[in-house]
């Protein structure tokens, strides 16, 4: 089974146990209850200094950054001093409300927002495309990675937590046997399937509760696949 097929089948099987996977109403209902407390309970961005330093090395003051699934803006706020302008893709109204409230304390213009899903966005372009733990609801990851590759002119960055409880694996059950693979490894393998040369680096991160786990930084220079 190709990595892109594994991702899609895992998504389809997950939908039966977690309606948020493919139900937009269930997803928004979840964030209505949890967006306001997200930065207090589950922050990742403040603990990723070595990883983000590796990202900053590739950013320039004149860059236009497009962030997919910006959420409450934890990573957006870290990157703002390093780029010229920012657009975000954030389909959750609840999350974007928290984003705007957080951004009001910063000396930067409010980023332009595309209030829609990445898979449905048309016509966007940027120097840099960035996404952190934002791929869990995407069914066709092959198409989405190709979209990122077309959208960015200089670099694409994907940040993906590895390991429970912060990022459960993808699981596919066939003929009574279940195979589990980390999202980061499947993302990397899909890029290889597409012929896109990339780097996948793991950074140990200690979270607010003291737990240590790896976070993957997958990045590449856009090119033809």
mmCIF file of C-alpha atoms in Angstrom:
data_model
loop_
_atom_site.group_PDB
_atom_site.id
_atom_site.type_symbol
_atom_site.label_atom_id
_atom_site.label_comp_id
_atom_site.label_asym_id
_atom_site.label_seq_id
_atom_site.Cartn_x
_atom_site.Cartn_y
_atom_site.Cartn_z
ATOM 1 C CA UNK A 1 0.000 0.000 0.000
ATOM 2 C CA UNK A 2 1.355 3.406 -0.956
ATOM 3 C CA UNK A 3 1.876 5.891 1.926
ATOM 4 C CA UNK A 4 -0.797 8.199 0.482
ATOM 5 C CA UNK A 5 -3.251 5.289 0.403
ATOM 6 C CA UNK A 6 -2.379 4.369 4.001
ATOM 7 C CA UNK A 7 -3.105 7.956 5.124
ATOM 8 C CA UNK A 8 -6.454 8.050 3.315
ATOM 9 C CA UNK A 9 -7.580 4.662 4.623
ATOM 10 C CA UNK A 10 -6.554 5.604 8.161
ATOM 11 C CA UNK A 11 -8.653 8.771 7.833
ATOM 12 C CA UNK A 12 -11.657 6.838 6.583
ATOM 13 C CA UNK A 13 -11.449 4.279 9.397
ATOM 14 C CA UNK A 14 -10.888 6.965 12.052
ATOM 15 C CA UNK A 15 -14.101 8.704 11.036
ATOM 16 C CA UNK A 16 -16.115 5.843 12.543
ATOM 17 C CA UNK A 17 -14.654 6.442 16.026
ATOM 18 C CA UNK A 18 -13.995 10.199 15.970
ATOM 19 C CA UNK A 19 -16.621 12.301 14.189
ATOM 20 C CA UNK A 20 -14.330 15.342 14.301
ATOM 21 C CA UNK A 21 -12.217 13.670 11.627
ATOM 22 C CA UNK A 22 -14.678 14.522 8.880
ATOM 23 C CA UNK A 23 -17.603 16.363 10.483
ATOM 24 C CA UNK A 24 -17.086 20.139 10.370
ATOM 25 C CA UNK A 25 -19.931 20.764 12.826
ATOM 26 C CA UNK A 26 -18.455 18.380 15.397
ATOM 27 C CA UNK A 27 -15.039 19.978 14.960
ATOM 28 C CA UNK A 28 -16.363 23.498 15.546
ATOM 29 C CA UNK A 29 -18.403 22.349 18.526
ATOM 30 C CA UNK A 30 -15.202 20.963 20.053
ATOM 31 C CA UNK A 31 -13.351 24.248 19.612
ATOM 32 C CA UNK A 32 -16.248 26.283 20.976
ATOM 33 C CA UNK A 33 -15.683 24.377 24.211
ATOM 34 C CA UNK A 34 -11.878 24.293 24.127
ATOM 35 C CA UNK A 35 -10.375 27.187 22.141
ATOM 36 C CA UNK A 36 -10.318 29.663 25.032
ATOM 37 C CA UNK A 37 -8.284 27.306 27.235
ATOM 38 C CA UNK A 38 -6.042 25.872 24.517
ATOM 39 C CA UNK A 39 -3.004 28.068 25.155
ATOM 40 C CA UNK A 40 -3.152 27.310 28.861
ATOM 41 C CA UNK A 41 -3.725 23.566 28.608
ATOM 42 C CA UNK A 42 -1.985 22.367 25.435
ATOM 43 C CA UNK A 43 0.631 24.874 24.241
ATOM 44 C CA UNK A 44 3.423 23.556 22.024
ATOM 45 C CA UNK A 45 4.943 26.631 20.400
ATOM 46 C CA UNK A 46 6.575 28.094 23.572
ATOM 47 C CA UNK A 47 8.629 24.923 24.040
ATOM 48 C CA UNK A 48 10.058 24.534 20.531
ATOM 49 C CA UNK A 49 12.976 26.973 20.529
ATOM 50 C CA UNK A 50 15.602 24.699 18.869
ATOM 51 C CA UNK A 51 13.075 23.557 16.256
ATOM 52 C CA UNK A 52 11.890 27.058 15.474
ATOM 53 C CA UNK A 53 15.451 28.351 15.275
ATOM 54 C CA UNK A 54 15.883 25.877 12.412
ATOM 55 C CA UNK A 55 12.826 27.459 10.754
ATOM 56 C CA UNK A 56 13.985 31.039 11.356
ATOM 57 C CA UNK A 57 17.213 30.317 9.452
ATOM 58 C CA UNK A 58 15.153 30.089 6.259
ATOM 59 C CA UNK A 59 12.960 33.178 6.793
ATOM 60 C CA UNK A 60 13.624 36.646 5.374
ATOM 61 C CA UNK A 61 12.196 40.054 6.388
ATOM 62 C CA UNK A 62 10.437 40.423 3.043
ATOM 63 C CA UNK A 63 8.740 37.037 3.066
ATOM 64 C CA UNK A 64 5.022 36.528 2.865
ATOM 65 C CA UNK A 65 4.136 33.626 5.158
ATOM 66 C CA UNK A 66 1.021 31.497 4.788
ATOM 67 C CA UNK A 67 0.204 29.414 7.856
ATOM 68 C CA UNK A 68 -2.241 26.525 7.570
ATOM 69 C CA UNK A 69 -4.350 25.904 10.656
ATOM 70 C CA UNK A 70 -2.968 28.776 12.715
ATOM 71 C CA UNK A 71 -5.298 28.037 15.618
ATOM 72 C CA UNK A 72 -4.766 30.467 18.485
ATOM 73 C CA UNK A 73 -1.583 31.806 16.859
ATOM 74 C CA UNK A 74 1.155 30.333 19.029
ATOM 75 C CA UNK A 75 3.517 29.661 16.138
ATOM 76 C CA UNK A 76 2.316 32.691 14.171
ATOM 77 C CA UNK A 77 3.443 34.979 16.975
ATOM 78 C CA UNK A 78 6.902 33.391 17.003
ATOM 79 C CA UNK A 79 7.365 33.899 13.253
ATOM 80 C CA UNK A 80 5.927 37.428 12.993
ATOM 81 C CA UNK A 81 9.228 39.237 13.762
ATOM 82 C CA UNK A 82 11.016 37.267 11.049
ATOM 83 C CA UNK A 83 8.770 37.909 8.022
ATOM 84 C CA UNK A 84 7.194 40.842 6.223
ATOM 85 C CA UNK A 85 3.540 39.778 6.070
ATOM 86 C CA UNK A 86 1.350 36.871 7.123
ATOM 87 C CA UNK A 87 -1.826 35.182 5.938
ATOM 88 C CA UNK A 88 -3.469 32.359 7.831
ATOM 89 C CA UNK A 89 -5.858 29.565 6.941
ATOM 90 C CA UNK A 90 -8.198 28.985 9.894
ATOM 91 C CA UNK A 91 -11.660 27.501 9.328
ATOM 92 C CA UNK A 92 -12.655 27.527 13.016
ATOM 93 C CA UNK A 93 -14.431 30.728 14.045
ATOM 94 C CA UNK A 94 -13.864 29.842 17.712
ATOM 95 C CA UNK A 95 -10.123 29.474 17.265
ATOM 96 C CA UNK A 96 -9.869 32.622 15.162
ATOM 97 C CA UNK A 97 -11.644 34.641 17.866
ATOM 98 C CA UNK A 98 -8.901 33.638 20.314
ATOM 99 C CA UNK A 99 -6.262 34.327 17.649
ATOM 100 C CA UNK A 100 -7.487 37.908 17.207
ATOM 101 C CA UNK A 101 -7.596 38.516 20.950
ATOM 102 C CA UNK A 102 -4.021 37.255 21.338
ATOM 103 C CA UNK A 103 -2.800 39.268 18.354
ATOM 104 C CA UNK A 104 -4.192 42.527 19.702
ATOM 105 C CA UNK A 105 -1.263 42.688 22.119
ATOM 106 C CA UNK A 106 1.337 42.593 19.324
ATOM 107 C CA UNK A 107 2.784 45.471 17.254
ATOM 108 C CA UNK A 108 2.081 43.746 13.940
ATOM 109 C CA UNK A 109 -0.802 44.096 11.476
ATOM 110 C CA UNK A 110 -3.508 41.479 11.910
ATOM 111 C CA UNK A 111 -2.840 38.725 9.347
ATOM 112 C CA UNK A 112 -5.264 38.209 6.521
ATOM 113 C CA UNK A 113 -7.445 35.197 7.273
ATOM 114 C CA UNK A 114 -8.839 32.603 4.884
ATOM 115 C CA UNK A 115 -11.794 31.251 6.878
ATOM 116 C CA UNK A 116 -11.901 27.952 5.043
ATOM 117 C CA UNK A 117 -10.226 24.573 4.930
ATOM 118 C CA UNK A 118 -6.859 24.246 3.269
ATOM 119 C CA UNK A 119 -8.208 21.586 0.917
ATOM 120 C CA UNK A 120 -10.750 24.087 -0.444
ATOM 121 C CA UNK A 121 -8.562 27.190 -0.675
ATOM 122 C CA UNK A 122 -8.020 28.535 -4.176
ATOM 123 C CA UNK A 123 -5.515 30.995 -5.584
ATOM 124 C CA UNK A 124 -3.282 31.579 -2.559
ATOM 125 C CA UNK A 125 0.452 32.123 -2.938
ATOM 126 C CA UNK A 126 3.298 32.770 -0.518
ATOM 127 C CA UNK A 127 7.037 32.614 -0.114
ATOM 128 C CA UNK A 128 6.738 30.310 2.894
ATOM 129 C CA UNK A 129 4.041 27.788 3.799
ATOM 130 C CA UNK A 130 3.946 26.583 7.402
ATOM 131 C CA UNK A 131 1.685 24.187 9.284
ATOM 132 C CA UNK A 132 1.947 22.782 12.801
ATOM 133 C CA UNK A 133 -0.154 19.781 13.852
ATOM 134 C CA UNK A 134 -2.793 20.935 11.377
ATOM 135 C CA UNK A 135 -3.149 17.897 9.126
ATOM 136 C CA UNK A 136 -5.286 15.614 11.288
ATOM 137 C CA UNK A 137 -8.555 16.293 9.414
ATOM 138 C CA UNK A 138 -7.153 16.127 5.878
ATOM 139 C CA UNK A 139 -8.296 13.063 3.944
ATOM 140 C CA UNK A 140 -6.230 13.383 0.761
ATOM 141 C CA UNK A 141 -2.769 14.228 2.049
ATOM 142 C CA UNK A 142 -1.126 13.624 -1.301
ATOM 143 C CA UNK A 143 -3.197 16.380 -2.902
ATOM 144 C CA UNK A 144 -2.692 18.686 0.090
ATOM 145 C CA UNK A 145 1.088 18.335 -0.016
ATOM 146 C CA UNK A 146 1.058 19.054 -3.738
ATOM 147 C CA UNK A 147 -1.005 22.175 -3.001
ATOM 148 C CA UNK A 148 1.627 23.309 -0.483
ATOM 149 C CA UNK A 149 4.359 22.627 -3.009
ATOM 150 C CA UNK A 150 2.573 24.783 -5.611
ATOM 151 C CA UNK A 151 1.681 27.560 -3.175
ATOM 152 C CA UNK A 152 5.136 28.217 -1.698
ATOM 153 C CA UNK A 153 7.903 29.771 -3.765
ATOM 154 C CA UNK A 154 10.778 29.188 -1.313
ATOM 155 C CA UNK A 155 10.052 26.731 1.510
ATOM 156 C CA UNK A 156 7.405 24.536 3.089
ATOM 157 C CA UNK A 157 7.560 23.627 6.789
ATOM 158 C CA UNK A 158 5.464 20.998 8.542
ATOM 159 C CA UNK A 159 5.673 20.585 12.317
ATOM 160 C CA UNK A 160 4.201 17.328 13.606
ATOM 161 C CA UNK A 161 4.165 16.025 17.171
ATOM 162 C CA UNK A 162 5.124 12.371 17.564
ATOM 163 C CA UNK A 163 3.618 10.015 20.108
ATOM 164 C CA UNK A 164 0.690 9.814 22.470
ATOM 165 C CA UNK A 165 -0.961 11.649 24.103
ATOM 166 C CA UNK A 166 -0.067 14.624 21.913
ATOM 167 C CA UNK A 167 -0.384 12.924 18.517
ATOM 168 C CA UNK A 168 -1.833 9.472 18.225
ATOM 169 C CA UNK A 169 -0.576 7.341 15.328
ATOM 170 C CA UNK A 170 -2.414 6.645 12.127
ATOM 171 C CA UNK A 171 -3.977 3.184 12.296
ATOM 172 C CA UNK A 172 -5.237 0.918 9.534
ATOM 173 C CA UNK A 173 -7.017 -2.354 10.215
ATOM 174 C CA UNK A 174 -7.192 -4.949 7.427
ATOM 175 C CA UNK A 175 -8.203 -8.587 7.792
ATOM 176 C CA UNK A 176 -8.175 -8.299 11.560
ATOM 177 C CA UNK A 177 -4.642 -6.887 11.786
ATOM 178 C CA UNK A 178 -3.902 -3.293 12.767
ATOM 179 C CA UNK A 179 -0.848 -1.384 11.591
ATOM 180 C CA UNK A 180 0.102 1.868 13.311
ATOM 181 C CA UNK A 181 2.462 4.493 11.935
ATOM 182 C CA UNK A 182 3.315 7.969 13.163
ATOM 183 C CA UNK A 183 1.855 10.846 11.197
ATOM 184 C CA UNK A 184 5.324 12.329 10.735
ATOM 185 C CA UNK A 185 6.707 9.165 9.143
ATOM 186 C CA UNK A 186 3.759 8.858 6.765
ATOM 187 C CA UNK A 187 4.021 12.522 5.778
ATOM 188 C CA UNK A 188 7.695 12.013 4.984
ATOM 189 C CA UNK A 189 6.940 8.857 3.027
ATOM 190 C CA UNK A 190 4.230 10.583 0.968
ATOM 191 C CA UNK A 191 6.714 13.287 0.021
ATOM 192 C CA UNK A 192 9.111 10.562 -1.078
ATOM 193 C CA UNK A 193 6.259 8.956 -3.041
ATOM 194 C CA UNK A 194 5.759 12.302 -4.780
ATOM 195 C CA UNK A 195 9.444 12.612 -5.596
ATOM 196 C CA UNK A 196 9.871 15.689 -3.381
ATOM 197 C CA UNK A 197 13.283 15.749 -1.732
ATOM 198 C CA UNK A 198 12.932 16.894 1.876
ATOM 199 C CA UNK A 199 14.398 16.810 5.358
ATOM 200 C CA UNK A 200 12.727 15.235 8.375
ATOM 201 C CA UNK A 201 14.348 16.153 11.688
ATOM 202 C CA UNK A 202 13.241 15.153 15.187
ATOM 203 C CA UNK A 203 13.514 17.538 18.126
ATOM 204 C CA UNK A 204 12.893 16.455 21.740
ATOM 205 C CA UNK A 205 10.421 18.836 23.372
ATOM 206 C CA UNK A 206 9.529 19.058 27.054
ATOM 207 C CA UNK A 207 5.903 20.112 27.389
ATOM 208 C CA UNK A 208 4.280 22.184 30.112
ATOM 209 C CA UNK A 209 3.381 19.078 32.135
ATOM 210 C CA UNK A 210 6.987 17.857 32.030
ATOM 211 C CA UNK A 211 6.463 15.123 29.445
ATOM 212 C CA UNK A 212 9.165 14.845 26.805
ATOM 213 C CA UNK A 213 8.390 13.693 23.286
ATOM 214 C CA UNK A 214 9.722 14.185 19.777
ATOM 215 C CA UNK A 215 8.407 16.790 17.381
ATOM 216 C CA UNK A 216 9.214 16.390 13.699
ATOM 217 C CA UNK A 217 10.199 19.256 11.443
ATOM 218 C CA UNK A 218 9.648 18.285 7.819
ATOM 219 C CA UNK A 219 10.672 20.833 5.228
ATOM 220 C CA UNK A 220 11.576 21.183 1.594
ATOM 221 C CA UNK A 221 12.247 23.633 -1.206
ATOM 222 C CA UNK A 222 9.266 23.559 -3.576
ATOM 223 C CA UNK A 223 9.898 21.936 -6.902
ATOM 224 C CA UNK A 224 8.322 19.833 -9.576
ATOM 225 C CA UNK A 225 7.094 16.396 -8.553
#
